[in-house]
Structures are given as structure tokens and as C-alpha cells.
Coordinates of C-alpha atoms and ligand atoms in Angstrom, one line a residue:
X1 CA -40.1 -39.8 -9.0
X2 CA -43.5 -40.2 -7.5
X3 CA -44.4 -39.5 -3.9
X4 CA -44.4 -43.1 -2.9
X5 CA -41.1 -43.9 -4.6
X6 CA -39.7 -40.9 -2.8
X7 CA -40.9 -42.1 0.6
X8 CA -39.7 -45.6 0.0
X9 CA -36.3 -44.6 -1.2
X10 CA -35.4 -41.9 1.3
X11 CA -37.4 -42.5 4.4
X12 CA -38.4 -46.2 4.6
X13 CA -34.8 -47.2 5.3
X14 CA -33.3 -49.5 7.9
X15 CA -30.8 -46.7 9.0
X16 CA -33.8 -44.7 10.1
X17 CA -35.1 -47.5 12.3
X18 CA -32.1 -47.7 14.7
X19 CA -34.2 -46.5 17.7
X20 CA -37.2 -48.2 19.2
X21 CA -39.0 -51.0 17.2
X22 CA -42.4 -50.4 15.8
X23 CA -45.3 -52.9 15.5
X24 CA -46.2 -51.1 12.3
X25 CA -44.0 -48.3 10.7
X26 CA -44.0 -46.5 7.4
X27 CA -46.4 -47.8 4.7
X28 CA -49.8 -48.2 6.5
X29 CA -52.3 -45.4 7.2
X30 CA -51.0 -45.2 10.8
X31 CA -47.9 -46.4 12.6
X32 CA -48.7 -48.6 15.6
X33 CA -46.3 -48.1 18.6
X34 CA -46.1 -49.8 21.9
X35 CA -44.8 -48.0 25.0
X36 CA -43.5 -50.0 28.0
X37 CA -46.0 -50.7 30.9
X38 CA -45.8 -48.1 33.6
X39 CA -44.6 -45.4 31.2
X40 CA -46.2 -42.2 29.8
X41 CA -45.7 -41.0 26.2
X42 CA -43.9 -37.6 25.8
X43 CA -44.8 -35.8 22.5
X44 CA -43.4 -32.6 21.1
X45 CA -43.6 -30.9 17.7
X46 CA -41.4 -28.3 15.9
X47 CA -41.8 -26.7 12.5
X48 CA -38.8 -25.1 10.8
X49 CA -39.2 -22.9 7.8
X50 CA -36.5 -22.1 5.2
X51 CA -35.4 -18.5 5.6
X52 CA -36.8 -18.2 9.1
X53 CA -35.1 -21.1 11.0
X54 CA -32.4 -22.3 8.6
X55 CA -30.9 -21.3 5.2
X56 CA -32.3 -23.3 2.4
X57 CA -28.9 -23.0 0.5
X58 CA -27.1 -25.0 3.3
X59 CA -26.2 -28.6 2.8
X60 CA -29.4 -30.7 3.3
X61 CA -27.7 -33.1 5.8
X62 CA -26.9 -30.3 8.1
X63 CA -30.5 -29.0 7.9
X64 CA -31.8 -32.5 8.8
X65 CA -29.3 -33.0 11.7
X66 CA -30.1 -29.6 13.2
X67 CA -33.9 -30.0 12.9
X68 CA -34.0 -33.4 14.5
X69 CA -31.5 -32.5 17.3
X70 CA -33.6 -29.4 18.1
X71 CA -36.7 -31.5 18.4
X72 CA -35.1 -34.3 20.4
X73 CA -33.8 -31.7 22.9
X74 CA -37.4 -31.2 24.1
X75 CA -37.5 -34.9 25.1
X76 CA -34.2 -34.4 27.0
X77 CA -35.7 -31.5 28.8
X78 CA -38.6 -33.7 30.1
X79 CA -36.2 -36.5 31.1
X80 CA -37.7 -38.7 28.4
X81 CA -36.2 -41.6 26.5
X82 CA -36.5 -41.0 22.8
X83 CA -38.4 -43.6 20.8
X84 CA -39.9 -42.4 17.5
X85 CA -40.5 -39.4 15.3
X86 CA -42.7 -38.3 12.5
X87 CA -41.5 -36.1 9.6
X88 CA -43.8 -33.8 7.7
X89 CA -41.9 -32.4 4.7
X90 CA -42.9 -29.8 2.3
X91 CA -40.6 -29.7 -0.7
X92 CA -40.4 -27.3 -3.7
X93 CA -39.3 -30.2 -5.9
X94 CA -38.1 -33.8 -5.6
X95 CA -34.4 -33.2 -6.1
X96 CA -32.7 -36.7 -5.7
X97 CA -29.3 -35.2 -4.6
X98 CA -30.9 -33.0 -1.9
X99 CA -33.1 -35.8 -0.7
X100 CA -30.3 -38.3 -0.5
X101 CA -28.2 -35.8 1.5
X102 CA -31.2 -34.9 3.8
X103 CA -31.9 -38.6 4.4
X104 CA -28.3 -39.3 5.2
X105 CA -28.1 -36.5 7.8
X106 CA -31.4 -37.5 9.3
X107 CA -30.2 -41.1 9.7
X108 CA -27.0 -40.0 11.3
X109 CA -28.7 -37.9 13.9
X110 CA -31.5 -40.5 14.4
X111 CA -28.9 -43.1 15.2
X112 CA -27.0 -40.7 17.6
X113 CA -30.3 -40.1 19.5
X114 CA -31.7 -43.6 19.3
X115 CA -34.9 -42.7 17.6
X116 CA -36.8 -44.3 14.7
X117 CA -38.8 -42.7 11.9
X118 CA -42.4 -43.9 12.3
X119 CA -44.1 -42.0 9.5
X120 CA -45.0 -38.5 8.2
X121 CA -46.3 -36.6 5.3
X122 CA -44.9 -35.3 2.1
X123 CA -46.3 -32.4 0.2
X124 CA -45.1 -29.9 -2.5
X125 CA -44.5 -26.2 -1.7
X126 CA -42.0 -23.9 -0.1
X127 CA -39.4 -25.9 1.9
X128 CA -40.6 -26.6 5.5
X129 CA -39.8 -29.3 7.9
X130 CA -42.1 -30.4 10.7
X131 CA -40.9 -33.0 13.2
X132 CA -43.0 -34.7 15.9
X133 CA -40.9 -36.5 18.4
X134 CA -42.2 -39.2 20.8
X135 CA -40.5 -40.8 23.8
X136 CA -41.4 -42.0 27.3
X137 CA -40.8 -41.5 31.0
X138 CA -41.9 -43.7 33.9
X139 CA -45.4 -42.5 34.9
X140 CA -45.2 -39.3 36.9
X141 CA -41.4 -38.9 36.5
X142 CA -41.3 -36.3 33.8
X143 CA -39.3 -33.1 34.5
X144 CA -41.4 -30.0 34.4
X145 CA -40.9 -26.2 34.7
X146 CA -43.0 -25.6 37.8
X147 CA -41.2 -27.2 40.7
X148 CA -38.3 -24.9 41.5
X149 CA -38.1 -24.1 45.2
X150 CA -36.5 -21.2 47.1
X151 CA -32.9 -22.1 47.9
X152 CA -32.5 -24.5 45.0
X153 CA -29.3 -24.2 42.9
X154 CA -29.6 -23.2 39.3
X155 CA -27.3 -25.2 36.9
X156 CA -26.7 -25.5 33.2
X157 CA -25.1 -28.1 31.0
X158 CA -22.3 -27.5 28.4
X159 CA -21.3 -24.0 27.5
X160 CA -23.6 -21.1 26.5
X161 CA -23.6 -18.6 23.6
X162 CA -21.7 -20.8 21.1
X163 CA -24.6 -21.4 18.8
X164 CA -25.4 -17.7 18.6
X165 CA -21.8 -16.9 17.7
X166 CA -21.7 -19.8 15.2
X167 CA -24.9 -18.4 13.5
X168 CA -23.2 -14.9 13.1
X169 CA -20.2 -16.6 11.5
X170 CA -22.5 -18.6 9.1
X171 CA -24.5 -15.5 8.3
X172 CA -21.4 -13.8 6.9
X173 CA -19.8 -16.9 5.5
X174 CA -22.0 -19.9 4.6
X175 CA -18.9 -22.1 4.4
X176 CA -17.9 -21.2 8.0
X177 CA -16.4 -24.2 9.9
X178 CA -15.0 -24.9 13.3
X179 CA -16.3 -25.4 16.8
X180 CA -18.8 -22.5 16.9
X181 CA -20.4 -23.2 13.5
X182 CA -20.6 -26.9 14.5
X183 CA -22.4 -26.0 17.7
X184 CA -25.0 -24.3 15.6
X185 CA -25.4 -27.1 13.0
X186 CA -25.0 -30.0 15.4
X187 CA -26.4 -29.3 18.8
X188 CA -26.2 -32.2 21.3
X189 CA -29.5 -33.1 22.9
X190 CA -28.6 -33.8 26.6
X191 CA -30.5 -37.0 26.7
X192 CA -28.6 -39.0 29.4
X193 CA -28.4 -35.9 31.7
X194 CA -32.2 -35.4 31.3
X195 CA -32.9 -39.0 32.3
X196 CA -30.4 -38.8 35.2
X197 CA -32.2 -35.7 36.5
X198 CA -35.5 -37.5 36.9
X199 CA -36.6 -37.6 40.5
X200 CA -33.7 -35.2 41.3
X201 CA -34.3 -31.9 39.5
X202 CA -37.2 -29.7 40.7
X203 CA -37.5 -28.0 37.3
X204 CA -35.9 -28.3 33.9
X205 CA -36.0 -26.6 30.5
X206 CA -33.9 -26.7 27.3
X207 CA -32.3 -23.5 26.2
X208 CA -33.8 -22.7 22.8
X209 CA -34.4 -18.9 23.2
X210 CA -31.4 -18.0 25.4
X211 CA -30.8 -18.6 29.1
X212 CA -32.5 -15.5 30.3
X213 CA -35.8 -16.2 28.5
X214 CA -35.9 -20.0 29.2
X215 CA -34.9 -19.7 32.9
X216 CA -37.7 -17.1 32.9
X217 CA -40.2 -19.9 32.0
X218 CA -39.1 -21.8 35.1
X219 CA -39.3 -18.8 37.3
X220 CA -42.8 -17.9 36.1
X221 CA -44.2 -21.5 36.3
X222 CA -42.6 -22.0 39.8
X223 CA -43.6 -18.5 41.0
X224 CA -40.1 -17.5 42.3
X225 CA -37.1 -15.5 41.3
X226 CA -33.4 -16.0 40.7
X227 CA -30.0 -14.6 41.4
X228 CA -27.3 -15.4 38.8
X229 CA -23.6 -14.9 39.0
X230 CA -22.4 -13.4 35.7
X231 CA -18.8 -14.8 36.0
X232 CA -20.2 -18.3 36.5
X233 CA -21.8 -18.5 33.1
X234 CA -19.9 -21.3 31.2
X235 CA -18.2 -19.8 28.2
X236 CA -16.2 -21.9 25.8
X237 CA -12.6 -21.0 24.9
X238 CA -13.7 -20.9 21.2
X239 CA -16.3 -18.3 22.0
X240 CA -13.9 -16.2 24.1
X241 CA -11.3 -16.3 21.3
X242 CA -13.9 -14.9 18.9
X243 CA -15.6 -12.1 20.8
X244 CA -15.1 -9.9 23.8
X245 CA -16.0 -11.3 27.2
X246 CA -18.9 -8.9 27.5
X247 CA -20.2 -10.0 24.1
X248 CA -19.8 -13.6 25.0
X249 CA -21.8 -13.1 28.2
X250 CA -24.5 -11.3 26.1
X251 CA -24.7 -14.3 23.7
X252 CA -24.8 -16.7 26.7
X253 CA -27.8 -14.8 28.2
X254 CA -29.8 -14.0 25.1
X255 CA -28.3 -15.9 22.2
X256 CA -30.4 -19.0 22.1
X257 CA -30.4 -22.4 20.3
X258 CA -27.6 -23.9 22.5
X259 CA -30.0 -26.7 23.4
X260 CA -28.3 -27.1 26.7
X261 CA -30.4 -27.9 29.8
X262 CA -31.1 -25.4 32.6
X263 CA -32.4 -27.0 35.7
X264 CA -32.9 -26.4 39.4
X265 CA -31.7 -28.8 42.1
X266 CA -32.1 -29.0 45.9
X267 CA -28.6 -28.0 47.3
X268 CA -28.3 -31.6 48.7
X269 CA -28.1 -32.9 45.1
X270 CA -25.5 -30.5 43.7
X271 CA -22.5 -32.6 44.7
X272 CA -23.9 -35.7 43.0
X273 CA -24.7 -33.7 39.9
X274 CA -21.1 -32.4 39.7
X275 CA -19.9 -36.0 40.2
X276 CA -22.2 -37.2 37.4
X277 CA -20.7 -34.5 35.2
X278 CA -17.2 -35.8 35.9
X279 CA -18.2 -39.4 35.1
X280 CA -20.3 -38.6 32.0
X281 CA -18.1 -35.9 30.5
X282 CA -21.2 -33.7 30.2
X283 CA -20.1 -30.4 31.8
X284 CA -22.4 -29.0 34.4
X285 CA -22.0 -25.6 36.0
X286 CA -23.8 -24.0 39.0
X287 CA -24.8 -20.4 37.9
X288 CA -27.1 -19.2 40.7
X289 CA -29.8 -19.7 43.3
X290 CA -33.6 -19.6 43.3
X291 CA -34.9 -16.8 45.6
X292 CA -38.3 -15.5 46.7
X293 CA -38.1 -12.1 45.0
X294 CA -39.7 -12.4 41.6
X295 CA -37.7 -11.8 38.4
X296 CA -34.0 -12.5 37.8
X297 CA -31.1 -10.5 39.0
X298 CA -27.6 -11.0 37.5
X299 CA -24.6 -10.0 39.7
X300 CA -21.0 -9.1 38.9
X301 CA -18.4 -10.7 41.1
X302 CA -17.8 -7.4 43.0
X303 CA -21.5 -7.4 44.0
X304 CA -22.7 -4.8 41.5
X305 CA -25.8 -5.6 39.5
X306 CA -25.3 -6.4 35.8
X307 CA -27.2 -4.4 33.3
X308 CA -27.6 -6.0 29.9
X309 CA -25.4 -4.1 27.4
X310 CA -27.6 -4.6 24.3
X311 CA -30.8 -3.3 25.9
X312 CA -32.8 -6.5 25.1
X313 CA -35.6 -7.5 27.4
X314 CA -34.4 -10.2 29.7
X315 CA -37.6 -11.1 31.4
Ligands
ADP1 P1 -52.1 -41.2 3.7 O1 -52.4 -40.5 2.3 O2 -53.0 -42.3 4.0 O3 -52.1 -40.1 4.8 P2 -49.5 -41.1 2.8 O4 -49.6 -41.6 1.4 O5 -49.3 -39.7 3.1 O6 -50.6 -41.7 3.6 O7 -48.2 -41.8 3.4 C1 -47.9 -43.2 3.2 C2 -47.0 -43.7 4.3 O8 -45.8 -43.1 4.2 C3 -47.5 -43.5 5.7 O9 -47.1 -44.6 6.5 C4 -46.8 -42.2 6.1 O10 -46.6 -42.2 7.5 C5 -45.5 -42.4 5.4 N1 -44.8 -41.1 5.0 C6 -45.2 -40.1 4.2 N2 -44.4 -39.1 4.1 C7 -43.3 -39.5 5.0 C8 -42.1 -38.8 5.3 N3 -41.7 -37.6 4.9 N4 -41.3 -39.5 6.2 C9 -41.7 -40.7 6.7 N5 -42.8 -41.3 6.4 C10 -43.6 -40.7 5.5
MG2 MG1 -54.6 -43.0 4.7

């Protein structure tokens, strides 16, 4: 199978055009894309390498789903509406079964996120997947990391630490199934929450490196600090049934790749955010408050300061 047959068969498919329309899509030297008047384009790139970011012996549809979801999560964090993505694939060989499975998983996730494949590049070499997502927000409405204010509430979506625990299970058993493994393979980009937060949140980030590190980006960019309540961290029943509470809290703070949103809100917006959570079935939890003292302090419910058990660097 030649390069062009491969592109036509696995990537130039109607199932991969379920998101925004394109004036010109795959097949010309460039795609031509129209964004609505009064909007700005949001663009983000991610490269995932076999061995480093995923296991090459995992089913190709899971690799595709995870890679696209991780990339689209960056659009969610900016409050953007997804529109298109480009896919740069480096493949060791053109294995039709692998490609069909990859294309199937990609289409499934693209439809869930409402995003269309606009183009890309295909080369031969060690497996690597590079995805460039594009979306839009009304001009000036993007969520950024630098607007958190002293007194703001700090909130997170979903539950934390599941993906890290799922990865541990998969590392010991590639066939691992169940809620935690699924949270690793199929993260849910919080797109509607991100869009709802426009004009409300003062700062927002998606959790790709663990709450502690990603909240740290907000604190640094906003020049402020945080006080977190350890017992407020949202932990799933599945996680708590798998590991000790202390281990679960450790995963929640430093595990990474949950692709949930961490955001800051003026206290006056907290009640409406919790009401939104009820209506939309996207759990939202208040975990702390922004303060003037730089850095992040984490508190036990008895008022003692929490010291990380594993000795990793929080901030
Ligand atoms: P050029 O050589 O002019 O850069 P290519 O031959 O690489 O163009 O690609 C031909 C068309 O196929 C382009 O529209 C390109 O965007 C698209 N394409 C190539 N690889 C992929 C891919 N992996 N996924 C989606 N579209 C692709
Ligand atoms: Mg060309």
C-alpha cells in the first residue's frame, strides 16, 4: 500500500469529518479553514512517542483515542470549541490491521469531541503520533493561567488520581480492564465545562502533570499562592478500593494525566458552578483558596500541614 492509498483509506473518511466543516480538507497542499467572525483560533500541539507516552503493543484504537483526547483537553482548558486537528504519523510499517484499528479509535474520539481531521503528514520510522488541535473562542474570551486573585476559590472537575492508578495496573497487566484502566485510556476532555467557565473563571489549566504541578502553573503565572484541603480532593470509589487513602491522595496530587480541569473562581461564582455541576453531571469540587503567600500549602482536616509521603517535589 502506497502512502497516498494509506491516507485515502484510513484518514480521508467521512467518520473523521463529523466536527466542523472545511472549505478544503485532506488532498490539497493545505487545508483551508474558516473561523466564525469575532472569534480567535486556539492552536495546540502534542507529540506522543511509543515507549515514552504509550505502549506500542497496546491496541491501536486505544492509542488513538488517548492521544486525541489528551490533545483536545488543551482546547477545553482554554474554553475553546474544538474544530479541526492535524495528524502527523510516523509508522514503522503500513500494517493494515493496525491502521484500521487506529483509524476506528480516532474516528470514535473525534466524533465524541466534535472535531474534524483537516490534514497531516505520514512518514516511516519509529512509531510517533503528533496531533495539532484547533478550535476557537470569542475574541478575548480564552481562559488563561494568569488571572487568579487572592480570595478566589480553587476547584477541580471529576476525580483525581484514577489515571495514575490505571497506568500502574496496565504496567503490570496489559489486559487490565475496569474503571481505572479506562480512565487512563479514555480520558474525558471537559469541553462543555471549559466553555461554561469563559467569562467566569479567573484562571484555568488542564491536569496533565498532576494537580500540584499544574496548579503551580496558575500560581506562578498569577503571582499568588494557595491553601488546599487534603480531605477535599475528589477521590473515586474505584481508586479508594484499589489503594490506601494516603496513596490515593498521593496519586491525586502528583499522578498526572487525569485531564480534568483545575480553575479559580471568584467566591460569588462558586454556587452557580456547583449548580452547573448538578445539571451537567460533570462533578466539580472546591478544594481550596487562593492566598497572598506564594507557594502551595496542603492542610489536614485537623489543621496540621500535610507533608508529601513520597518525597517528590510539589512546586
Ligand atoms: P505534501 O507532500 O504536499 O506535503 P502530502 O503528500 O504529505 O502532501 O499529503 C497529501 C494530503 O494528505 C495533504 O492534504 C495532507 O494534509 C494529507 N495527509 C497526509 N498524511 C495525513 C495523515 N496522517 N492524516 C491526515 N491527513 C494526512
Ligand atoms: Mg505540497
